[in-house]
Short mmCIF file of C-alpha atoms in Angstrom, two decimals:
data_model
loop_
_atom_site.label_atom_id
_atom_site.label_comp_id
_atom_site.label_asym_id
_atom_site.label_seq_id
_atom_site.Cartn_x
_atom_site.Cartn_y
_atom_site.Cartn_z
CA UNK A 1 33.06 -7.17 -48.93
CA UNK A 2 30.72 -9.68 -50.54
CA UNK A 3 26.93 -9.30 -50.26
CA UNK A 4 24.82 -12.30 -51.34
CA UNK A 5 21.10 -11.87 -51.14
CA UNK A 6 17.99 -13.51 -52.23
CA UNK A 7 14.42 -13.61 -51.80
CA UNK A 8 14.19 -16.57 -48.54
CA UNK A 9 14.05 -20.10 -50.32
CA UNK A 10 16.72 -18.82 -53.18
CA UNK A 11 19.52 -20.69 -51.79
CA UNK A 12 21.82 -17.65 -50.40
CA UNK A 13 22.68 -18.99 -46.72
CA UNK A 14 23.60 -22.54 -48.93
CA UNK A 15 26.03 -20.77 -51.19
CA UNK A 16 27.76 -18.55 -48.46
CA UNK A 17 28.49 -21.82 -46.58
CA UNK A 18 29.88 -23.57 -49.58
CA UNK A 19 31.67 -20.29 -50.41
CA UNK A 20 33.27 -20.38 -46.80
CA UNK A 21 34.01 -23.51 -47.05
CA UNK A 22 36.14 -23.74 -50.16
CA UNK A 23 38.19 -20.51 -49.23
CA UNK A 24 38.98 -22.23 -46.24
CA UNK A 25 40.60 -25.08 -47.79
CA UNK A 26 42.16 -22.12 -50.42
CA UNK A 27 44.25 -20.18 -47.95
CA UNK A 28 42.35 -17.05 -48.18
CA UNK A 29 39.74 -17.50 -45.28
CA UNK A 30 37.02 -15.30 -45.35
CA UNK A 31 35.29 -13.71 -42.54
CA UNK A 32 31.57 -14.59 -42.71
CA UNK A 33 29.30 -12.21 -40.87
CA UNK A 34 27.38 -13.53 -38.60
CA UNK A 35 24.14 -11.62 -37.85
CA UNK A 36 22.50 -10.81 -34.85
CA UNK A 37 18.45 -11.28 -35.35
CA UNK A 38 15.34 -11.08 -32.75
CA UNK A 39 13.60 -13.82 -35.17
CA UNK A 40 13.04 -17.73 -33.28
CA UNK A 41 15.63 -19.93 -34.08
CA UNK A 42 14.68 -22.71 -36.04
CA UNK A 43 15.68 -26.14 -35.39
CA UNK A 44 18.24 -26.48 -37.24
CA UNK A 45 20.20 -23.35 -36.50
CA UNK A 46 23.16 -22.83 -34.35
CA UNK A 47 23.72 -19.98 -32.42
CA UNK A 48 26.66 -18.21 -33.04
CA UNK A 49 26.81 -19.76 -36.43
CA UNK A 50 24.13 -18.85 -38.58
CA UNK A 51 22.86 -15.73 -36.72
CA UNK A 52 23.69 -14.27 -32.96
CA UNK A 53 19.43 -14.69 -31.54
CA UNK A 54 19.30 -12.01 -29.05
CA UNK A 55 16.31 -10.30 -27.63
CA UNK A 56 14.52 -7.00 -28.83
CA UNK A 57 16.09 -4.84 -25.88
CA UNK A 58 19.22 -6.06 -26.50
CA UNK A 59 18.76 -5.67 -30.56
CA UNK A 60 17.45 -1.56 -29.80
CA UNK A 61 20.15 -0.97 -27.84
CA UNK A 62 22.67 -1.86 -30.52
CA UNK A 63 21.16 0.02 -32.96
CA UNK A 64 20.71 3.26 -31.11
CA UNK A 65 24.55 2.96 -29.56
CA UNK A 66 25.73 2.99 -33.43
CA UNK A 67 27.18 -1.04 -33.16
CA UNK A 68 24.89 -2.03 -36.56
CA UNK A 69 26.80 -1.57 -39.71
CA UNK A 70 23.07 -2.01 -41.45
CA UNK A 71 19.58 -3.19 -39.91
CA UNK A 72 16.42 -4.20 -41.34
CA UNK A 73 13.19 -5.39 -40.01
CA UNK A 74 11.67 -8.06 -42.45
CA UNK A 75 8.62 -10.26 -41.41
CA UNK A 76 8.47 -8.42 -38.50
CA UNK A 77 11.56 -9.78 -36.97
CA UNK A 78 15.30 -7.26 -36.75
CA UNK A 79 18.03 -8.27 -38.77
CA UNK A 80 21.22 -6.45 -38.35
CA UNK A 81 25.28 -6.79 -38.96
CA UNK A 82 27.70 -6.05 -35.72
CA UNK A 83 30.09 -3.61 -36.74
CA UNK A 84 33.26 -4.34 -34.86
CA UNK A 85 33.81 -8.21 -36.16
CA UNK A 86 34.04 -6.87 -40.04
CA UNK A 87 35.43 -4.12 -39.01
CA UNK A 88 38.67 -5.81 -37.40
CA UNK A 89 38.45 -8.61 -40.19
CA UNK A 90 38.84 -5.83 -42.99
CA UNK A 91 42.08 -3.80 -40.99
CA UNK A 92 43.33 -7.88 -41.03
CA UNK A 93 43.39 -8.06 -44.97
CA UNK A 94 40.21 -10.31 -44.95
CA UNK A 95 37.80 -10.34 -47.26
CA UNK A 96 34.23 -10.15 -45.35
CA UNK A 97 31.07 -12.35 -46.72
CA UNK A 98 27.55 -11.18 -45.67
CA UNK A 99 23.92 -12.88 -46.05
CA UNK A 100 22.11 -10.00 -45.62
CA UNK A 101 18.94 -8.10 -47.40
CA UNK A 102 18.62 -5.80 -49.97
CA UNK A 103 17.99 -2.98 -47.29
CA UNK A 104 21.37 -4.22 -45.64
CA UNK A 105 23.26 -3.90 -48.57
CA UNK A 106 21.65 -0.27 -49.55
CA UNK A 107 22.89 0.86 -46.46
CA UNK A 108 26.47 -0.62 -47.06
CA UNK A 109 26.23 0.95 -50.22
CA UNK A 110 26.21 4.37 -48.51
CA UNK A 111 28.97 3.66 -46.23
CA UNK A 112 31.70 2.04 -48.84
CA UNK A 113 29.95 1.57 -52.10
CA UNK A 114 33.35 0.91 -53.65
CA UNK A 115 34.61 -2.03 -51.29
CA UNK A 116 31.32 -3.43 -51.87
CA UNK A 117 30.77 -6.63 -54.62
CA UNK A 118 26.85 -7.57 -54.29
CA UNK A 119 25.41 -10.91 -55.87
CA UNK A 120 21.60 -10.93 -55.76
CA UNK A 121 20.56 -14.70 -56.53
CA UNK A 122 17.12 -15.45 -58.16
CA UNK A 123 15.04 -18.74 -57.75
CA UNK A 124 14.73 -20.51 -61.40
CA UNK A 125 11.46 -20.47 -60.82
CA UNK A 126 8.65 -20.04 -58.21
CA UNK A 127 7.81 -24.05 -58.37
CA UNK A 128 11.17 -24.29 -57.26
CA UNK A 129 10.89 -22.03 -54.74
CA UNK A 130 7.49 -23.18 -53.03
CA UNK A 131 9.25 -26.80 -53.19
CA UNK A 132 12.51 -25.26 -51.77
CA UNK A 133 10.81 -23.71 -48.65
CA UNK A 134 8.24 -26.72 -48.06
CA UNK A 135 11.27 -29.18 -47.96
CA UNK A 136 13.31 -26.81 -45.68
CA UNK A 137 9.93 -28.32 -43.34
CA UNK A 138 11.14 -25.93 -40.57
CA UNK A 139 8.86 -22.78 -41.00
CA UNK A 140 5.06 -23.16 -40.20
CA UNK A 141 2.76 -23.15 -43.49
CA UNK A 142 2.21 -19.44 -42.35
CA UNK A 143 6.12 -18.39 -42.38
CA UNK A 144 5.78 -19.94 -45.82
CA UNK A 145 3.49 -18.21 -46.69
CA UNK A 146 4.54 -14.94 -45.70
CA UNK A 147 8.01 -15.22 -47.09
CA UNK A 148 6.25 -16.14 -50.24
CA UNK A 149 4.82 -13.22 -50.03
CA UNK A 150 7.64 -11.41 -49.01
CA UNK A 151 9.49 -12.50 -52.03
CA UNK A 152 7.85 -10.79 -54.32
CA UNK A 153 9.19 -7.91 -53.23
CA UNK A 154 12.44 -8.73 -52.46
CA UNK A 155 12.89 -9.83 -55.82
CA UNK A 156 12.31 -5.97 -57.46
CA UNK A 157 15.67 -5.24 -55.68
CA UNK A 158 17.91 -7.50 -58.20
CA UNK A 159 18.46 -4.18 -60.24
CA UNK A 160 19.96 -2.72 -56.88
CA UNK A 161 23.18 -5.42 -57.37
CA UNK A 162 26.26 -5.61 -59.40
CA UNK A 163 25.46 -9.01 -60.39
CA UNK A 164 22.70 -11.77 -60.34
CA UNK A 165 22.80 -15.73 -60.18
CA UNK A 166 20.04 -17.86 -61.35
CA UNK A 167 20.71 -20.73 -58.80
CA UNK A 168 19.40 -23.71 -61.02
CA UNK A 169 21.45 -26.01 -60.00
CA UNK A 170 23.49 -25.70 -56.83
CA UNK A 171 27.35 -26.50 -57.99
CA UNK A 172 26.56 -24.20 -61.43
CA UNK A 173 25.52 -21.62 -59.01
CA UNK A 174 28.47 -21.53 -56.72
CA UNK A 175 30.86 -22.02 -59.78
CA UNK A 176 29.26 -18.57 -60.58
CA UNK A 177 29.51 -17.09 -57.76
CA UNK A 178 33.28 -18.13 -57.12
CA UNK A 179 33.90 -16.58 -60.93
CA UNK A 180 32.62 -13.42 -59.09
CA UNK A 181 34.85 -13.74 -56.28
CA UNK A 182 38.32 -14.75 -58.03
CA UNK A 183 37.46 -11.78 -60.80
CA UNK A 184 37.06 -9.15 -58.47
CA UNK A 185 40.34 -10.20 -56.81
CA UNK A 186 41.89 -9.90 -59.67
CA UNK A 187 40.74 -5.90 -60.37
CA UNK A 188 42.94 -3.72 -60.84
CA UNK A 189 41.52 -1.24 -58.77
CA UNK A 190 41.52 -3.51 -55.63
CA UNK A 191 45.62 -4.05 -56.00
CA UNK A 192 47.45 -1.21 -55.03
CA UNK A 193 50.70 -3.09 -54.53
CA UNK A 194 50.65 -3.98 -57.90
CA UNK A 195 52.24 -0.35 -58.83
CA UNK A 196 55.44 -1.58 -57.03
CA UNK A 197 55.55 -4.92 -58.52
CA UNK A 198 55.52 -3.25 -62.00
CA UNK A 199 58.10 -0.72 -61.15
CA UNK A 200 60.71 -3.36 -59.88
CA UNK A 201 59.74 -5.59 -63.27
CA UNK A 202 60.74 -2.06 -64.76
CA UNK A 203 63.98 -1.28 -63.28
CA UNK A 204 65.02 -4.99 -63.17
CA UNK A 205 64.67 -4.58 -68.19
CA UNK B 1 34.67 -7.68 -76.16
CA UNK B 2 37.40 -9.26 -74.02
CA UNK B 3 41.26 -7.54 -74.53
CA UNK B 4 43.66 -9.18 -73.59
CA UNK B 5 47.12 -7.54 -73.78
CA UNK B 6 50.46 -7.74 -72.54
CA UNK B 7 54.06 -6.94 -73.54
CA UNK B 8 55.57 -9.49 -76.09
CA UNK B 9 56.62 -12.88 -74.38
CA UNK B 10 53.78 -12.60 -71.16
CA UNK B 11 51.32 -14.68 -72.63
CA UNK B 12 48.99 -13.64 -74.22
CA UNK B 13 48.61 -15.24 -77.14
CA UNK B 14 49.03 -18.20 -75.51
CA UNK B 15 46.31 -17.37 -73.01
CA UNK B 16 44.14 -16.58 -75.72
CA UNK B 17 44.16 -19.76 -77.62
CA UNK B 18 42.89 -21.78 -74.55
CA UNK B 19 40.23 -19.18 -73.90
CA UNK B 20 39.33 -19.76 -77.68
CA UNK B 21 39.31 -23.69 -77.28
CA UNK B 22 37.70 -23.73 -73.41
CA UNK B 23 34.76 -21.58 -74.92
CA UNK B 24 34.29 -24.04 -77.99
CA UNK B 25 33.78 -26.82 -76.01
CA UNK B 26 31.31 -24.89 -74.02
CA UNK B 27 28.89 -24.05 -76.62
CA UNK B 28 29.77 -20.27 -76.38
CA UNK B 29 32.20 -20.02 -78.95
CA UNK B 30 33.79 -17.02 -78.83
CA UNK B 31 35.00 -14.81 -82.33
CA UNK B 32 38.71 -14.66 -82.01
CA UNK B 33 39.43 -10.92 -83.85
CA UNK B 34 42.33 -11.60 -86.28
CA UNK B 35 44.49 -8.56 -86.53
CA UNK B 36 46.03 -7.71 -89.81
CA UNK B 37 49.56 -6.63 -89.45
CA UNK B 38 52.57 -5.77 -91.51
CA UNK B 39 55.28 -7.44 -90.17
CA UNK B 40 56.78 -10.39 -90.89
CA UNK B 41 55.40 -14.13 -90.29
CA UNK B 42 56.97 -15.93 -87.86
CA UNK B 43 58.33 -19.53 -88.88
CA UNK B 44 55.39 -21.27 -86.69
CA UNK B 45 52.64 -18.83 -87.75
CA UNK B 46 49.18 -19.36 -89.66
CA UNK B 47 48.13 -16.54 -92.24
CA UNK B 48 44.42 -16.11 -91.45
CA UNK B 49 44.78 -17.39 -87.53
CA UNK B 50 47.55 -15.63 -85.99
CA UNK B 51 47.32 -13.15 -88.07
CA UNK B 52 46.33 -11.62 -91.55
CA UNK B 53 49.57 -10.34 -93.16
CA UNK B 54 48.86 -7.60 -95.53
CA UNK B 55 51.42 -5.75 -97.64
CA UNK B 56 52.35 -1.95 -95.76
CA UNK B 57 50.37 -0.29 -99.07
CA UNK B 58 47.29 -2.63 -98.32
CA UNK B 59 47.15 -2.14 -94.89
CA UNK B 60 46.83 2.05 -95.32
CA UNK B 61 44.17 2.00 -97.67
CA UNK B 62 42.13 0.03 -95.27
CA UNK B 63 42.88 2.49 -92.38
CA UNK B 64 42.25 5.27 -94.52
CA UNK B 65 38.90 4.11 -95.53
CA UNK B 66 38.10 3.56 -91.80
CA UNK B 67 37.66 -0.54 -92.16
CA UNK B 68 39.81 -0.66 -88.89
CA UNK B 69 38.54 -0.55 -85.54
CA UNK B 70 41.91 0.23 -84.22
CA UNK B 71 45.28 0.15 -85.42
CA UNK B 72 48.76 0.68 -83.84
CA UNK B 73 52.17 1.06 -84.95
CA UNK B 74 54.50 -1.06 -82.81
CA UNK B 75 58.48 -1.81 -83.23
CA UNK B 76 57.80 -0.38 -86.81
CA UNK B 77 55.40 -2.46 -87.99
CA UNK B 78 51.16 -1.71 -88.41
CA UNK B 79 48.77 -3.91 -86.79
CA UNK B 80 45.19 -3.40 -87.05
CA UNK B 81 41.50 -5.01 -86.30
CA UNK B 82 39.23 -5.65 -89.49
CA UNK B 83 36.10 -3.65 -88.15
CA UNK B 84 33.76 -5.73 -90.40
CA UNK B 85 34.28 -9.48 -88.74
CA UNK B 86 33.58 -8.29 -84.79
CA UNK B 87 30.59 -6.04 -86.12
CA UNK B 88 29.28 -9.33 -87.34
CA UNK B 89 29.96 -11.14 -84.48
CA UNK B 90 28.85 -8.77 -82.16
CA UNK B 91 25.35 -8.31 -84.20
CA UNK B 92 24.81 -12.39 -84.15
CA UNK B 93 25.18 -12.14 -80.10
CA UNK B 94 28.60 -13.26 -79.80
CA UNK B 95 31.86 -12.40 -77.40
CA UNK B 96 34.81 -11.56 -79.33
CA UNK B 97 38.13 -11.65 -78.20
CA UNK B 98 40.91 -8.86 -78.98
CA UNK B 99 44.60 -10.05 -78.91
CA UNK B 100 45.86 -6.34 -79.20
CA UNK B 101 48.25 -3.94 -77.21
CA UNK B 102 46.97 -0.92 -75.33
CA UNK B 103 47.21 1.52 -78.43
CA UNK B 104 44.19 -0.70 -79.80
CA UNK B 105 42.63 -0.95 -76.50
CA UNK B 106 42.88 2.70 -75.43
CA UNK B 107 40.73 3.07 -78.88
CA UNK B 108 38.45 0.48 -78.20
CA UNK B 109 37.53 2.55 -75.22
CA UNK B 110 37.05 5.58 -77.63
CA UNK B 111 34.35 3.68 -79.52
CA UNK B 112 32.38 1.75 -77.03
CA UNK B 113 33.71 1.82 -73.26
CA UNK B 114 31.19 -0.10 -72.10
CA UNK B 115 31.56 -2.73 -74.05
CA UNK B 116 34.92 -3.79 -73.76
CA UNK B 117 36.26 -5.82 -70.23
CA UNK B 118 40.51 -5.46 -70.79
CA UNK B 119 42.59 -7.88 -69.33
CA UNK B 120 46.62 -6.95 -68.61
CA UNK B 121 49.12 -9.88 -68.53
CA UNK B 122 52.05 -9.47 -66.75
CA UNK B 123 55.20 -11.60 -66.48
CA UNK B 124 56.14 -12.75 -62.75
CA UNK B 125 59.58 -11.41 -63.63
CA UNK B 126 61.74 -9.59 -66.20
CA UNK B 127 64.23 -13.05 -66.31
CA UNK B 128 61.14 -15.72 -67.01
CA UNK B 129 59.92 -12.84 -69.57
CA UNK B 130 63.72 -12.97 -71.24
CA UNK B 131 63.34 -16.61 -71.28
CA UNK B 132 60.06 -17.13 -72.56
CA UNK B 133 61.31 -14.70 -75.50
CA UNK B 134 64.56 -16.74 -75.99
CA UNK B 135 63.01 -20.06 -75.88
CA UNK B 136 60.16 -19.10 -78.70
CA UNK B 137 63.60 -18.95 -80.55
CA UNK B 138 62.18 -17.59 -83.57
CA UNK B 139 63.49 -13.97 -83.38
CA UNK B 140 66.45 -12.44 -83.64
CA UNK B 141 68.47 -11.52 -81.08
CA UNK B 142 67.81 -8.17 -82.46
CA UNK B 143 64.08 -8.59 -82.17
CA UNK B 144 64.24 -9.70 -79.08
CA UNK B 145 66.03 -7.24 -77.76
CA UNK B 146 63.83 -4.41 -79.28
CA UNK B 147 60.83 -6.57 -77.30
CA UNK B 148 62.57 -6.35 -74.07
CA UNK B 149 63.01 -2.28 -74.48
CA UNK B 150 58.88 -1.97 -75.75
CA UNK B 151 58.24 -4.30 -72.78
CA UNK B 152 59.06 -1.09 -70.13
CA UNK B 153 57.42 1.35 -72.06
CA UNK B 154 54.17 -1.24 -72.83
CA UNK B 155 54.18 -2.07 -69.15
CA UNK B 156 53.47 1.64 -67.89
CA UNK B 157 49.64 0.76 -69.58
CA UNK B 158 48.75 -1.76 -66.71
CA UNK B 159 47.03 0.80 -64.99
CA UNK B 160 44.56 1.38 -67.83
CA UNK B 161 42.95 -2.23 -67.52
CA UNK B 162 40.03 -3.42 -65.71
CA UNK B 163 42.21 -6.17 -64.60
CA UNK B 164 45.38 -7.44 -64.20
CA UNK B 165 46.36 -11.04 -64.19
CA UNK B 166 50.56 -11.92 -63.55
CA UNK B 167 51.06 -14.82 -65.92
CA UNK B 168 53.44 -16.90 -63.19
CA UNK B 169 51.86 -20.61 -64.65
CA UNK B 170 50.00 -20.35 -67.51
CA UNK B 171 46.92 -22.65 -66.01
CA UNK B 172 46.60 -20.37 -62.98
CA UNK B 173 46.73 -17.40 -65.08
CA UNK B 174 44.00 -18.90 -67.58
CA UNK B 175 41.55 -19.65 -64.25
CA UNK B 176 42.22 -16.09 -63.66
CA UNK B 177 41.21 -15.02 -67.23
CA UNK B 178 38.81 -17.68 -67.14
CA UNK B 179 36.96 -16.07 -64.12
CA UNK B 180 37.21 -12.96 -65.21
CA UNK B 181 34.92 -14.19 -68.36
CA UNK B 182 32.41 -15.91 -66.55
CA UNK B 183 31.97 -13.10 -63.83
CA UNK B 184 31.39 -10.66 -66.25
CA UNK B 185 28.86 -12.56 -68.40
CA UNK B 186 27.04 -12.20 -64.49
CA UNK B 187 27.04 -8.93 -64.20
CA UNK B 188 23.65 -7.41 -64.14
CA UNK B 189 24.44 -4.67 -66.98
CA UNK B 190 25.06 -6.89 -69.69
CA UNK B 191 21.55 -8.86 -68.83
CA UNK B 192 18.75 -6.70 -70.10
CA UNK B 193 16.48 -9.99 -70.38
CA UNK B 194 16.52 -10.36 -66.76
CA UNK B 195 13.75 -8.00 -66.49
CA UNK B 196 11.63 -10.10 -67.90
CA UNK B 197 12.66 -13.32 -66.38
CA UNK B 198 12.23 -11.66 -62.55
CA UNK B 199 9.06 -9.96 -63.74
CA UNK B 200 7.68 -13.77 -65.28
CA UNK B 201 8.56 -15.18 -61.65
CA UNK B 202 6.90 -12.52 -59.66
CA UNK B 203 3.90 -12.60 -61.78
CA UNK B 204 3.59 -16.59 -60.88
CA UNK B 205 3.85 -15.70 -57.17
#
């Protein structure tokens, strides 16, 4: 499982895409994990493709019946993660992708801090930022503000991930991030099977 | 401090030398540790770049006076890692790579765990490793075969590595290696001036 998470504006949502994208084309499709959210869509959104919108009742009742893998409430608004899609991806061999919060990921921490790789990506700076949400031209000069705001805090929680991207430049960034993803593959902890391979290149000397 | 290791005829060395030459031209040059060794030179071999060889007398008083950082016996012959040039290296901010075998690795651990990301190389199969051996053509059949029986025993040591990478084409297995580099430069732990980076940004918000 893959977390990526940023303070809003840092580019996370751009990089899972790209990231789902190229595996695609790689042979090893991931499962992205798409999010169910009680926050307005914005104009540009799909749903059913960047987040499931579904009403407050609907959201509680989730929650309380145990279907959330991890929830957060952030600007006022419910994020959360519907357990049975990654649940079935993972028992398929998949690897799972998630665009989630800091208090998302804490929570997958505590159920399988092991399976978990988290990337926490940082703005190069806050010019970049401001500019990054104002050209996005979808959120009201209030949202921006408020996820300005927002971001401040957000951004204490890089220390909470295994490793961080400074998303400078787009490609760099998703070079990086694909580093992460091919290295981890290649841990040895994460290949079991890899105890038979070595006992048949064994017997075979 | 990036090990690479692998039983004779796997690839390492070979792997090595494009890391070497990938990171020049990237501006992070790493320092290549030169072992010192006892055995013979090879026909195609460099003193001072594949290796250092020392007379058997030499290469004791150095081990005795603790100027190795490791040293192994293997197929009857010393090798051993100058501690002086990777102290250096290390102090002026540098990587350094370790070409060694996982007698040297297991006491690079010793000294600084932390430290030290260790790559395994494995062969795809015991009859490409025989022929990569055969077609190096500059051992004796006796040497060879001697490899072949240190391959098993060096092959049990996989499962001490961070990662493992099977060496089936040698520009696959360098991505992998290659990956493994940059994902690790990532991680958070080996960023301490992040801190102040995140804490510049949030003080301009």
């Amino acid at each position: 499982m893959l977390v990526l998470s940023s303070p809003s504006g840092a580019g996370k949502s751009t990089l899972s895409r790209l990231l789902v994208d190229e595996e695609k084309q790689s042979g090893q499709p991931f499962h992205l994990s798409v999010s169910v959210t009680t926050r307005e869509k914005r104009p540009s959104e799909v749903e059913g493709v960047h987040y499931h919108f579904i009403p407050r009742d609907r959201f509680e009742a989730m929650r309380d019946r145990g279907d959330l893998l991890e929830w957060a409430e952030v600007h006022g608004n419910f994020y959360g993660t519907p357990r049975d899609p990654v649940e079935e991806a993972l028992k398929g061999g998949r690897d799972v992708l998630f665009d989630i919060d800091w208090q998302g990921t804490l929570q997958l921490y505590e159920q399988m801090r092991e399976d978990v790789v988290s990337v926490f990506i940082l703005p190069p700076s806050i010019a970049e930022l401001k500019a990054r949400l104002e050209r996005r031209a979808e959120d009201s000069d209030d949202v921006i503000t408020r996820r300005l705001a927002g971001a401040k805090a957000e951004m204490e929680h890089w220390s909470e991930y295994d490793y961080v991207v400074v998303n400078t430049a787009v490609e760099q960034a998703f070079k990086g991030v694909k580093a992460i993803l091919d290295a981890e593959r290649l841990k040895r902890v994460r290949r079991p099977g890899l105890a038979d391979f070595v006992r048949q290149l064994q017997s075979d000397l």
